[in-house]
mmCIF file of C-alpha atoms in Angstrom:
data_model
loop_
_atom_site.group_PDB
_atom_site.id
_atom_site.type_symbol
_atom_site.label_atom_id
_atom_site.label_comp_id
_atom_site.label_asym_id
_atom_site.label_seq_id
_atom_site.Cartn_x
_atom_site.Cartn_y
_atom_site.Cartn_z
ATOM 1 C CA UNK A 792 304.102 35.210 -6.666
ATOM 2 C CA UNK A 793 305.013 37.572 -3.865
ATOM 3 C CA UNK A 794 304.534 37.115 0.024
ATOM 4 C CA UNK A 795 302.805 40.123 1.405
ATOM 5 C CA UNK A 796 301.973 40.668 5.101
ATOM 6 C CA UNK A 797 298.403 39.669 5.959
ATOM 7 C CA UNK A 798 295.940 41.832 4.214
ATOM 8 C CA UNK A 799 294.374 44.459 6.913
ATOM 9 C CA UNK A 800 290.639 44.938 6.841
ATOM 10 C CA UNK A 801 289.192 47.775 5.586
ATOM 11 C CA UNK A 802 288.915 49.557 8.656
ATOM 12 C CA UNK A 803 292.574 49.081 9.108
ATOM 13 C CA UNK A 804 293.657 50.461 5.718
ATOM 14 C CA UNK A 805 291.203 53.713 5.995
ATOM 15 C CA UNK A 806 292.927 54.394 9.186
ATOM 16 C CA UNK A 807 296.435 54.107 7.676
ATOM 17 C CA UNK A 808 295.187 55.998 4.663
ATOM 18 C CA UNK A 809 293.539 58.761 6.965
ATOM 19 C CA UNK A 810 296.879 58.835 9.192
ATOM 20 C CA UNK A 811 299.051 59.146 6.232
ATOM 21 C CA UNK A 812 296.719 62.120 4.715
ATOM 22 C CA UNK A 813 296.735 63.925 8.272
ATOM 23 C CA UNK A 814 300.974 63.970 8.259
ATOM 24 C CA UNK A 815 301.119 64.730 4.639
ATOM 25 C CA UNK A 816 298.931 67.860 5.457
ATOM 26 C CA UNK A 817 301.562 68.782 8.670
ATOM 27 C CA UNK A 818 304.088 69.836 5.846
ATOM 28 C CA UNK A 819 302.262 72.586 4.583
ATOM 29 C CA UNK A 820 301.872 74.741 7.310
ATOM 30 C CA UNK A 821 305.455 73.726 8.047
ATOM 31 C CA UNK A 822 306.143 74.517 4.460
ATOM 32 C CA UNK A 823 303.977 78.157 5.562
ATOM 33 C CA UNK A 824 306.291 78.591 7.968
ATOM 34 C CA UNK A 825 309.596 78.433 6.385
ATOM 35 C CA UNK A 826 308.182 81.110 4.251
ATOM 36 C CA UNK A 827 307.867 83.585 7.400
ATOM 37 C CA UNK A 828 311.412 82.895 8.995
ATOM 38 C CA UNK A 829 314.639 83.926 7.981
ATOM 39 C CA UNK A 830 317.318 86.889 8.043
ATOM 40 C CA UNK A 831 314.134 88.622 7.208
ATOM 41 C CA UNK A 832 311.094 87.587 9.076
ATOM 42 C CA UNK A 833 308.172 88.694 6.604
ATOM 43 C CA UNK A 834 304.276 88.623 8.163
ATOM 44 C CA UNK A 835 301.467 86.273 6.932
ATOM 45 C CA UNK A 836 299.998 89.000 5.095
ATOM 46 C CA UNK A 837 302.575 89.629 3.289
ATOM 47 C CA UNK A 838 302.935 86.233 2.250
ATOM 48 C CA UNK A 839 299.793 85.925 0.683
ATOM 49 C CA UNK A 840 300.199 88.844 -0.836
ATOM 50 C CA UNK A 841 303.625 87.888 -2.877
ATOM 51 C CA UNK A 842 301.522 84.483 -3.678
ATOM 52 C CA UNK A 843 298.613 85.911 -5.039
ATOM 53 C CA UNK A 844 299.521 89.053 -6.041
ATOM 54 C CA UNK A 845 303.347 89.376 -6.198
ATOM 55 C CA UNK A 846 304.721 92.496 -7.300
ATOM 56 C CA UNK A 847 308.355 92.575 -8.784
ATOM 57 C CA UNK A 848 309.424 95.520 -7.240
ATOM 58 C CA UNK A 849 309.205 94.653 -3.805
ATOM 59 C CA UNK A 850 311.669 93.134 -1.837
ATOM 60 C CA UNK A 851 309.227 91.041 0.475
ATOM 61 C CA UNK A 852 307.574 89.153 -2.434
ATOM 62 C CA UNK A 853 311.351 88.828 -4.327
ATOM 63 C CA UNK A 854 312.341 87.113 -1.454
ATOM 64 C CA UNK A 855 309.463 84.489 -1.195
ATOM 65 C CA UNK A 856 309.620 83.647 -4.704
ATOM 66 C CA UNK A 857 313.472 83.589 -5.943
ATOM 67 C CA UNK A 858 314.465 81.934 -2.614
ATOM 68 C CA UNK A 859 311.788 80.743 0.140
ATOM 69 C CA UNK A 860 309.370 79.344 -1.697
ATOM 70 C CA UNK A 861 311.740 77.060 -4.148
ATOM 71 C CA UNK A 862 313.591 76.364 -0.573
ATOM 72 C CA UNK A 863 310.880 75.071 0.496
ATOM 73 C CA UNK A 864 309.878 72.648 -2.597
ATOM 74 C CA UNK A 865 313.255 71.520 -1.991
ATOM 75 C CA UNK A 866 313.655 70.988 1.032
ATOM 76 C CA UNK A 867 310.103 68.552 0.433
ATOM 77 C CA UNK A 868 311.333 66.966 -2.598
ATOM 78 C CA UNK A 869 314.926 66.414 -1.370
ATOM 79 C CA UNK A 870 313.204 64.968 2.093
ATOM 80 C CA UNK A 871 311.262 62.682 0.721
ATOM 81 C CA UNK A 872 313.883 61.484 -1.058
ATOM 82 C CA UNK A 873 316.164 60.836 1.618
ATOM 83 C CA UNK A 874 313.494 59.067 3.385
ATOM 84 C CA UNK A 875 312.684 56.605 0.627
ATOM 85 C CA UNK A 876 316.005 55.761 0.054
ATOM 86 C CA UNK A 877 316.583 55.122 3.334
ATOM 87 C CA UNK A 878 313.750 52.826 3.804
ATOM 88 C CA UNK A 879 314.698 50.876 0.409
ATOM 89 C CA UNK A 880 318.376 50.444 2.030
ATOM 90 C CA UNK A 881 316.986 49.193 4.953
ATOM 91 C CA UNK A 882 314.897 46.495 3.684
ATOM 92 C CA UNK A 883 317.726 45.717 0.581
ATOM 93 C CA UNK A 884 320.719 44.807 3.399
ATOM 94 C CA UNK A 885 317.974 44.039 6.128
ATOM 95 C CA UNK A 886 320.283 46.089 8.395
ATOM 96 C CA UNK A 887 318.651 48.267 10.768
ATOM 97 C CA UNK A 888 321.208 50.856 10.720
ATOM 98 C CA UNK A 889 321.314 51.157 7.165
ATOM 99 C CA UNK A 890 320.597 54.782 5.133
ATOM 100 C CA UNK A 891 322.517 56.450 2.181
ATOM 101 C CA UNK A 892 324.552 58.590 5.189
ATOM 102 C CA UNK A 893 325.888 55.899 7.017
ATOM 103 C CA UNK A 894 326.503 53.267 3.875
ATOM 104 C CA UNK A 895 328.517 56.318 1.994
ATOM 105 C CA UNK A 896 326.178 57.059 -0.468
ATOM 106 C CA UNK A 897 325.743 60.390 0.393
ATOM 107 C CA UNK A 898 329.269 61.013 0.517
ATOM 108 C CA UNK A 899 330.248 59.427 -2.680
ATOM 109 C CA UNK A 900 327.334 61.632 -4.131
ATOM 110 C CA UNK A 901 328.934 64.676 -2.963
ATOM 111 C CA UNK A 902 332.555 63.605 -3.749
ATOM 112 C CA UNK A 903 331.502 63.329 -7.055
ATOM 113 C CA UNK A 904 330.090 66.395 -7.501
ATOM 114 C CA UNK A 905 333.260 68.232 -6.164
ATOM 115 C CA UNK A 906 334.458 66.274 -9.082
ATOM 116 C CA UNK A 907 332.515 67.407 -11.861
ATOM 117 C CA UNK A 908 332.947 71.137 -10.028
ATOM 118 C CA UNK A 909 336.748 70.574 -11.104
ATOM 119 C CA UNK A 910 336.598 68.832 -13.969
ATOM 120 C CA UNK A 911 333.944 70.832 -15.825
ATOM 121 C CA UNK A 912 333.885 74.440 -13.991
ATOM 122 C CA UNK A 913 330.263 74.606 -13.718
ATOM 123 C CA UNK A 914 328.026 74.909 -11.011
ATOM 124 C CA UNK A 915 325.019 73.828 -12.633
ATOM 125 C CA UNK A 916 323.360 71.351 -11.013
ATOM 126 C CA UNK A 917 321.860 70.098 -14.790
ATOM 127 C CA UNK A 918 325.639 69.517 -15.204
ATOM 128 C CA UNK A 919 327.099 68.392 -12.055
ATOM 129 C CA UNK A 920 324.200 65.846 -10.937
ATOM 130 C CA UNK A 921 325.737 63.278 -13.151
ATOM 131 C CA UNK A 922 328.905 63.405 -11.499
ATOM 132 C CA UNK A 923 326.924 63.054 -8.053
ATOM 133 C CA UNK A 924 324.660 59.716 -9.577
ATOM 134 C CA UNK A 925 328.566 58.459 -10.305
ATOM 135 C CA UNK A 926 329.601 58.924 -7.099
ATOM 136 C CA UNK A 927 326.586 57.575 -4.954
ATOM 137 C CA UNK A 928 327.049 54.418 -7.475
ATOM 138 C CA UNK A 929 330.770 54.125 -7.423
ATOM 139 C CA UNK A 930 330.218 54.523 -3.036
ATOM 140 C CA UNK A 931 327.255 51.896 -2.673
ATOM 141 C CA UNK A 932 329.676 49.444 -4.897
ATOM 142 C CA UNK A 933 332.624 49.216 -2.678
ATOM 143 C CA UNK A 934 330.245 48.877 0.059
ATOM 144 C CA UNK A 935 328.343 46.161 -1.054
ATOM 145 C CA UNK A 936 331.860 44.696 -1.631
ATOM 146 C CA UNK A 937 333.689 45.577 1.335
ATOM 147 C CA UNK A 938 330.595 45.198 3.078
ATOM 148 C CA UNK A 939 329.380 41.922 1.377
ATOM 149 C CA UNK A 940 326.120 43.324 1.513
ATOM 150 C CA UNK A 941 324.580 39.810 0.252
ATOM 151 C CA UNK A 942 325.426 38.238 3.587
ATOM 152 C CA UNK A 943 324.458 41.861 5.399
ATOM 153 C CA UNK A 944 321.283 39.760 6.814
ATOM 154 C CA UNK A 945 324.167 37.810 9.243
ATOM 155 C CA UNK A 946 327.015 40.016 9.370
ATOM 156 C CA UNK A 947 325.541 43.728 9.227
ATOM 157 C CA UNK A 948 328.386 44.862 11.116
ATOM 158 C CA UNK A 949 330.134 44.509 8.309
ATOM 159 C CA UNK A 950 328.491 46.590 6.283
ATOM 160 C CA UNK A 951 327.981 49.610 8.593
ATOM 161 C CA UNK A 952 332.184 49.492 8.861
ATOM 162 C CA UNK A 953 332.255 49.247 5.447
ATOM 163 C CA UNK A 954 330.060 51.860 4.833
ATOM 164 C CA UNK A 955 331.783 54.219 7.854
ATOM 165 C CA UNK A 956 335.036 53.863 6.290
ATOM 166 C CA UNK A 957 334.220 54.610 2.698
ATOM 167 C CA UNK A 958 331.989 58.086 4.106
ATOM 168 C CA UNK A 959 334.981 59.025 6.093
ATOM 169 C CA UNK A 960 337.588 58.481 3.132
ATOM 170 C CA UNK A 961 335.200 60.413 0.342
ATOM 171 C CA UNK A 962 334.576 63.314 3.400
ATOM 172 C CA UNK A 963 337.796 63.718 3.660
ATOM 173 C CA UNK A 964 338.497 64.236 0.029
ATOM 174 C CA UNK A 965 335.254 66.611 -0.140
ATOM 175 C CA UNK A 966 336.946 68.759 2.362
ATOM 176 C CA UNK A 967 340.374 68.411 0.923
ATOM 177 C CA UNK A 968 339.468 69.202 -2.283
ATOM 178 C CA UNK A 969 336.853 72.357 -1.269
ATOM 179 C CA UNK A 970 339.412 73.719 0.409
ATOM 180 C CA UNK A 971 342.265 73.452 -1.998
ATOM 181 C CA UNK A 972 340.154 74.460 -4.948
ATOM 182 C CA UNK A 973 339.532 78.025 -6.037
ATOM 183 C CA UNK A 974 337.953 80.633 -4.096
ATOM 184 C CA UNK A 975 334.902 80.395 -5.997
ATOM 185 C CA UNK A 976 334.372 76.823 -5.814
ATOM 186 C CA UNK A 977 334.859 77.421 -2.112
ATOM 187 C CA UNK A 978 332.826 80.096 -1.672
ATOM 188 C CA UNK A 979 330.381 78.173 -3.398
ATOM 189 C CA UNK A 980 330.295 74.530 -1.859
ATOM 190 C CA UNK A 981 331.201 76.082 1.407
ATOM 191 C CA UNK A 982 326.988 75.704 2.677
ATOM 192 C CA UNK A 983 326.534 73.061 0.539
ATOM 193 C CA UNK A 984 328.933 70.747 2.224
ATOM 194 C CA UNK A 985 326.907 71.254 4.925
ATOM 195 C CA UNK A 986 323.555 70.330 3.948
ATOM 196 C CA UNK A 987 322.298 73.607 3.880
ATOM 197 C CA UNK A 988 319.480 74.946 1.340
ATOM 198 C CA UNK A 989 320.136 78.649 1.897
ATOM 199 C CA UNK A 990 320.487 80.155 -1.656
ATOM 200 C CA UNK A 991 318.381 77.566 -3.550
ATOM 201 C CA UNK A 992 316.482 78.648 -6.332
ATOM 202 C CA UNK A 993 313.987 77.274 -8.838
ATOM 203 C CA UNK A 994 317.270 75.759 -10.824
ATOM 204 C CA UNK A 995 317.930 73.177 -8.278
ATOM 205 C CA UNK A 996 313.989 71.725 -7.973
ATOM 206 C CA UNK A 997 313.712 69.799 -10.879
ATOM 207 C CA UNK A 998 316.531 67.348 -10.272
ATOM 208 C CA UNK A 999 315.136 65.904 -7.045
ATOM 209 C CA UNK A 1000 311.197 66.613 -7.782
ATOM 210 C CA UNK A 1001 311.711 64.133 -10.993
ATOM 211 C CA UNK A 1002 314.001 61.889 -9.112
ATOM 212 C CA UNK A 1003 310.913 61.417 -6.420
ATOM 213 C CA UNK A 1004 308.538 60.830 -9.167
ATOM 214 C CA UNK A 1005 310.726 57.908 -11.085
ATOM 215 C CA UNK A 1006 311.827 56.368 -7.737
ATOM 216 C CA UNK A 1007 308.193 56.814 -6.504
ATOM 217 C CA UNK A 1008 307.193 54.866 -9.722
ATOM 218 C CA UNK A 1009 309.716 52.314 -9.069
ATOM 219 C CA UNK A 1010 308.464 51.478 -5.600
ATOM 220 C CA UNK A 1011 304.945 50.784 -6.946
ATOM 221 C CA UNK A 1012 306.638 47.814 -8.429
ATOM 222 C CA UNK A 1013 309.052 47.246 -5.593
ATOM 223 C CA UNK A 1014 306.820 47.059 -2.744
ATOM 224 C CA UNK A 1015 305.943 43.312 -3.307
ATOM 225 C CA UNK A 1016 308.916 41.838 -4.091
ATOM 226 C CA UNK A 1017 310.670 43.648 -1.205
ATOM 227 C CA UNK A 1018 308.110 42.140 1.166
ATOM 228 C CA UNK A 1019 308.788 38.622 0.229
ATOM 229 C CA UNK A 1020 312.649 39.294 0.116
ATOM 230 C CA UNK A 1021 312.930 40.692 3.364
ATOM 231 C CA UNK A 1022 312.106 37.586 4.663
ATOM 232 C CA UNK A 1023 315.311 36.162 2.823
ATOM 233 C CA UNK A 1024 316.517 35.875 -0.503
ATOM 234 C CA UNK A 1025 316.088 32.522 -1.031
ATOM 235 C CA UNK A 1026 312.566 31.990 0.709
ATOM 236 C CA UNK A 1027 312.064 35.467 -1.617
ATOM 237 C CA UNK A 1028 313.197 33.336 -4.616
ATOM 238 C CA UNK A 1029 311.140 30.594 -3.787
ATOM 239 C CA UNK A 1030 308.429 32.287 -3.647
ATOM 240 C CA UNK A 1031 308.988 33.823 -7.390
ATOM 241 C CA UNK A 1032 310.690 36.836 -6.740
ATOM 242 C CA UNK A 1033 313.144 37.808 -9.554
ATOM 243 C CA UNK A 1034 316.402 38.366 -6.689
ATOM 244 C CA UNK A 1035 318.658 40.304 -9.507
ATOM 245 C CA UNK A 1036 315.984 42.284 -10.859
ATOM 246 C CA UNK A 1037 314.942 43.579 -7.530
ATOM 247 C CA UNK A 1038 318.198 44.368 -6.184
ATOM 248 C CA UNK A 1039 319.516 45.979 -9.047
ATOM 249 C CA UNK A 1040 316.323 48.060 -9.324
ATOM 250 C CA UNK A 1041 315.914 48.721 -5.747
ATOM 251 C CA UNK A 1042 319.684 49.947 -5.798
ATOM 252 C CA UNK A 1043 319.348 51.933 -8.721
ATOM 253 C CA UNK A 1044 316.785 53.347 -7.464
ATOM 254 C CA UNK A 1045 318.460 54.693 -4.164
ATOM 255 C CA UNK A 1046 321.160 56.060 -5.962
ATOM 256 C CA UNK A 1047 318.782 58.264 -8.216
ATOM 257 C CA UNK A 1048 316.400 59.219 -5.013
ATOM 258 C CA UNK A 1049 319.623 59.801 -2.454
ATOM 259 C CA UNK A 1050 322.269 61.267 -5.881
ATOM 260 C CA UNK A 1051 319.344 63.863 -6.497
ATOM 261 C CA UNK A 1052 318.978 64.918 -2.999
ATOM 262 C CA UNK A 1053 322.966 65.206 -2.329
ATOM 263 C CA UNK A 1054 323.109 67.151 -6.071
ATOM 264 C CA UNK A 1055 320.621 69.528 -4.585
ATOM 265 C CA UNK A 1056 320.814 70.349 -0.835
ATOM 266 C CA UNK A 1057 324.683 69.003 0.334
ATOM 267 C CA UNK A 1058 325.163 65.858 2.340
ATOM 268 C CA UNK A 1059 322.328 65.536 4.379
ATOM 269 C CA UNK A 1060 322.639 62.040 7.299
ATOM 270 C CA UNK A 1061 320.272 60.916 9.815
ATOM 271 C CA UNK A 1062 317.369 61.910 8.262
ATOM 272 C CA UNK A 1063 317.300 58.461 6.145
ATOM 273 C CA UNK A 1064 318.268 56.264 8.986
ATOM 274 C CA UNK A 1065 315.086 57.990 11.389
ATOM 275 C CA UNK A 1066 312.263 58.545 8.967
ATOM 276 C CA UNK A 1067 311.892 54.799 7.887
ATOM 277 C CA UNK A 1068 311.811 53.540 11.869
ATOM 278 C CA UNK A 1069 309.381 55.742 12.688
ATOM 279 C CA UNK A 1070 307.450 54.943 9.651
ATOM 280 C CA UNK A 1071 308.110 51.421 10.758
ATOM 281 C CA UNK A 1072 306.136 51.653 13.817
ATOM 282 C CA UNK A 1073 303.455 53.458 12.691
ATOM 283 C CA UNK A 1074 302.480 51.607 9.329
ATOM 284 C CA UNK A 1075 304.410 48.042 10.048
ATOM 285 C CA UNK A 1076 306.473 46.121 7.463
ATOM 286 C CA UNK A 1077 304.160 46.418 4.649
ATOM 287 C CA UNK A 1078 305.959 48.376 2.045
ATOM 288 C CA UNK A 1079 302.850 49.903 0.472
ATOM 289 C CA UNK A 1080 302.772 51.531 3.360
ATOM 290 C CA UNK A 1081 306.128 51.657 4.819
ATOM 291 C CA UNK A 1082 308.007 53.815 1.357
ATOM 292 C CA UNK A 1083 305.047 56.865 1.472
ATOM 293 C CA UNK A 1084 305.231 57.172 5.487
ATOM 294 C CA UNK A 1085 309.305 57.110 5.281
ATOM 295 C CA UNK A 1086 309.057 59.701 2.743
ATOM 296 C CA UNK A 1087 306.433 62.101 4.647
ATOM 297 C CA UNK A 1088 308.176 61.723 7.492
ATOM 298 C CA UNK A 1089 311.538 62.673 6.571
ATOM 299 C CA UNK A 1090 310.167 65.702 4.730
ATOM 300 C CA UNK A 1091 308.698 66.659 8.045
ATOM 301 C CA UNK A 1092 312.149 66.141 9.885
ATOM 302 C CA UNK A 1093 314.299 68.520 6.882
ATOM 303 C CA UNK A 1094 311.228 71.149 7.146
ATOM 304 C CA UNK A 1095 311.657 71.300 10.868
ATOM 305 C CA UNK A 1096 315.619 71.238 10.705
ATOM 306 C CA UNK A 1097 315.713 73.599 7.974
ATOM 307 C CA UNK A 1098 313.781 75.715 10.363
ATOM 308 C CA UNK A 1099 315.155 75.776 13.277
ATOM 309 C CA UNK A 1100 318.919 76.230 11.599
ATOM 310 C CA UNK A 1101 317.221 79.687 10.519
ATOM 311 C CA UNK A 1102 316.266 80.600 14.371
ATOM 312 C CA UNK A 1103 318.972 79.612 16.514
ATOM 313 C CA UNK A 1104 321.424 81.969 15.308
ATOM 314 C CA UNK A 1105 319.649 84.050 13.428
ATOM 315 C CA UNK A 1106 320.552 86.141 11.358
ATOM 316 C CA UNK A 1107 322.919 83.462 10.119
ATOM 317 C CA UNK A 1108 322.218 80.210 9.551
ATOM 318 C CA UNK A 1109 323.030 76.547 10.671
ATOM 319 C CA UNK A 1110 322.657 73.755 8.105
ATOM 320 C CA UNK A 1111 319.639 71.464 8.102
ATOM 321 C CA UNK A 1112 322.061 68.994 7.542
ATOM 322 C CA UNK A 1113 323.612 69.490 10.633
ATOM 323 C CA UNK A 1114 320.128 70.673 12.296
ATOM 324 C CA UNK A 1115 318.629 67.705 11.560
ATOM 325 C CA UNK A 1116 321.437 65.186 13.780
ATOM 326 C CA UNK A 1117 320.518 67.799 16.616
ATOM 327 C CA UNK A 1118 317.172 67.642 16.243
ATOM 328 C CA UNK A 1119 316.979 63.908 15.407
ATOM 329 C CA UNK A 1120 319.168 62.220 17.377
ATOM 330 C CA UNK A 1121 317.703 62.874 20.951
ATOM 331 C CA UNK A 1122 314.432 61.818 19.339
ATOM 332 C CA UNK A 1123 315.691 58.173 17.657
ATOM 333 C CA UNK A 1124 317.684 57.453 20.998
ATOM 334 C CA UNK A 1125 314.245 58.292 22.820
ATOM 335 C CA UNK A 1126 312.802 55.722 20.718
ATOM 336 C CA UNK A 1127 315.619 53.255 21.362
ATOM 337 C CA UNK A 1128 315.275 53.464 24.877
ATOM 338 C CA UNK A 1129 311.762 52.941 25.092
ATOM 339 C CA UNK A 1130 312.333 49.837 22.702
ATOM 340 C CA UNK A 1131 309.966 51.716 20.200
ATOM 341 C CA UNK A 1132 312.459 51.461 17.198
ATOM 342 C CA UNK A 1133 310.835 48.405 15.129
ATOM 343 C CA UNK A 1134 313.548 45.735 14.218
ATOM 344 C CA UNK A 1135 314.393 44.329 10.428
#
């Protein structure tokens, strides 16, 4: 038996339902736009015309389809991801300040994938994604250690030092080793390190689009046992819930939704640690709701950072890993202030 929160009505699940539809239909014309803007800003009709009728020997419609438009899945899948993960973190270590960025995750995730860069030579992601899924698991182990993640409840101070010190540690051997290695590997993880999904193609999609699928799959199961362990692990135990099954699952799972993402876009922080308190507020505790509305919503904040890194120095480009802090930050503080940000 699982505790859930108590059952809305009817009225209050078609309005969650209705309010989850209307912000998973925002990222498409987001998704629309990010097809317009870039070095190259290509009209609306032209658009349509490379997606209906594209023509291989025009530059417009090579454009949309070898780079924007698999950007864009990315940028959707790899969101999403983020978000979920983040939200499953939270709820795991009932820390508020919890996300794959700020418990090292992330940055064992990309430390392993510099890695595999060295140890194998390849930059396929079909190859080097492995070494990121060791990373993010070899990272979220010392911090549960360090961090004693089991008592995280009580001490989550703990935690978010242990976490900080193991992301600054792997970042700095990232950027040590990126910028000791070869040109090419430097010329090559040099955006990446950054978060940045300029120069994505269709390659890179299917890592993170399956990774969303499995984890998605894994938090139809998780969603009730997370509700009744949130509450504590042993009132969670007592009321049935299987306490090593969930959190080996639940951390298994970030590691495949948050390795997946890293693998694919770079280190991307903040956007994990927002998404899920915003969700929070909007669709409450219940994690039926709480997982899709992180996920959305974090999609929504990469689409718009992604963006906007096109735009404000165009025509180069800021990361929408580092676009999203800029963007995100003022936001979350906002929230903070006004005592909006919903607590663990």
């Amino acid at each position: 038996m699982t505790l859930s929160p108590p059952r809305p009505t009817l009225s209050h699940r078609a309005h969650r339902g209705a309010l989850l539809a209307v912000c998973v239909l925002l990222i498409l014309p987001l998704a629309a736009l990010s097809l317009f803007i870039g070095s190259r800003t290509i009209g609306p009709g032209t658009v349509m015309e490379a997606l209906l009728h594209a023509d291989p020997t025009n530059d417009d419609h090579l454009v949309i389809w070898n780079s924007r438009l698999p950007r864009a899945f990315i940028a959707v899948c790899g969101g999403a991801c983020l978000g979920v993960a983040g939200a499953l973190m939270q709820s795991l270590t009932r820390n508020a300040l919890a996300e794959p960025g700020t418990l090292g995750v992330n940055a064992g995730a990309a430390a392993g994938v510099v890695t595999g860069l060295f140890i194998v030579g390849s930059t396929s992601i079909a190859v080097y994604v492995w070494f990121a899924f060791a990373g993010a698991a070899l990272a979220a182990l010392l911090v549960h250690r360090l961090g004693r993640a089991h008592e995280a409840g009580q001490n989550s101070v703990r935690l978010v030092l242990a976490g900080a010190g193991i992301s600054v540690t792997l970042g700095s051997f990232t950027t040590l080793a990126i910028l000791a290695g070869p040109s090419e590997v430097f010329s090559s993880m040099r955006s990446w390190a950054t978060g940045s999904i300029e120069g994505r193609d269709w390659s890179y999609l299917p890592i993170p689009a399956v990774a969303l699928v499995v984890g998605a799959l894994a938090c139809v199961y998780l969603a009730g046992p997370l509700n009744s362990t949130t509450l504590g692990a042993d009132l969670g135990r007592a009321l049935g819930v299987n306490i090593p099954l969930t959190w080996g699952l639940t951390n298994l799972t970030i590691i495949l939704l948050a390795g997946a993402a890293t693998a694919a876009m770079g280190p991307v922080s903040f956007v994990g640690l927002a998404a899920p308190h915003v969700a929070r507020t909007v669709a409450g505790p219940d994690h039926r709701w709480l997982l899709p509305f992180s996920g959305v919503f974090a999609t929504i904040l990469l689409l718009l950072a992604d963006i906007a890194g096109r735009v404000v120095v165009a025509p180069s480009e800021i990361g929408a890993g580092i676009m999203s802090a800029f963007i995100g930050a003022p936001f979350f503080i906002g929230l903070i202030r006004r005592g909006k940000v919903a607590g663990l």
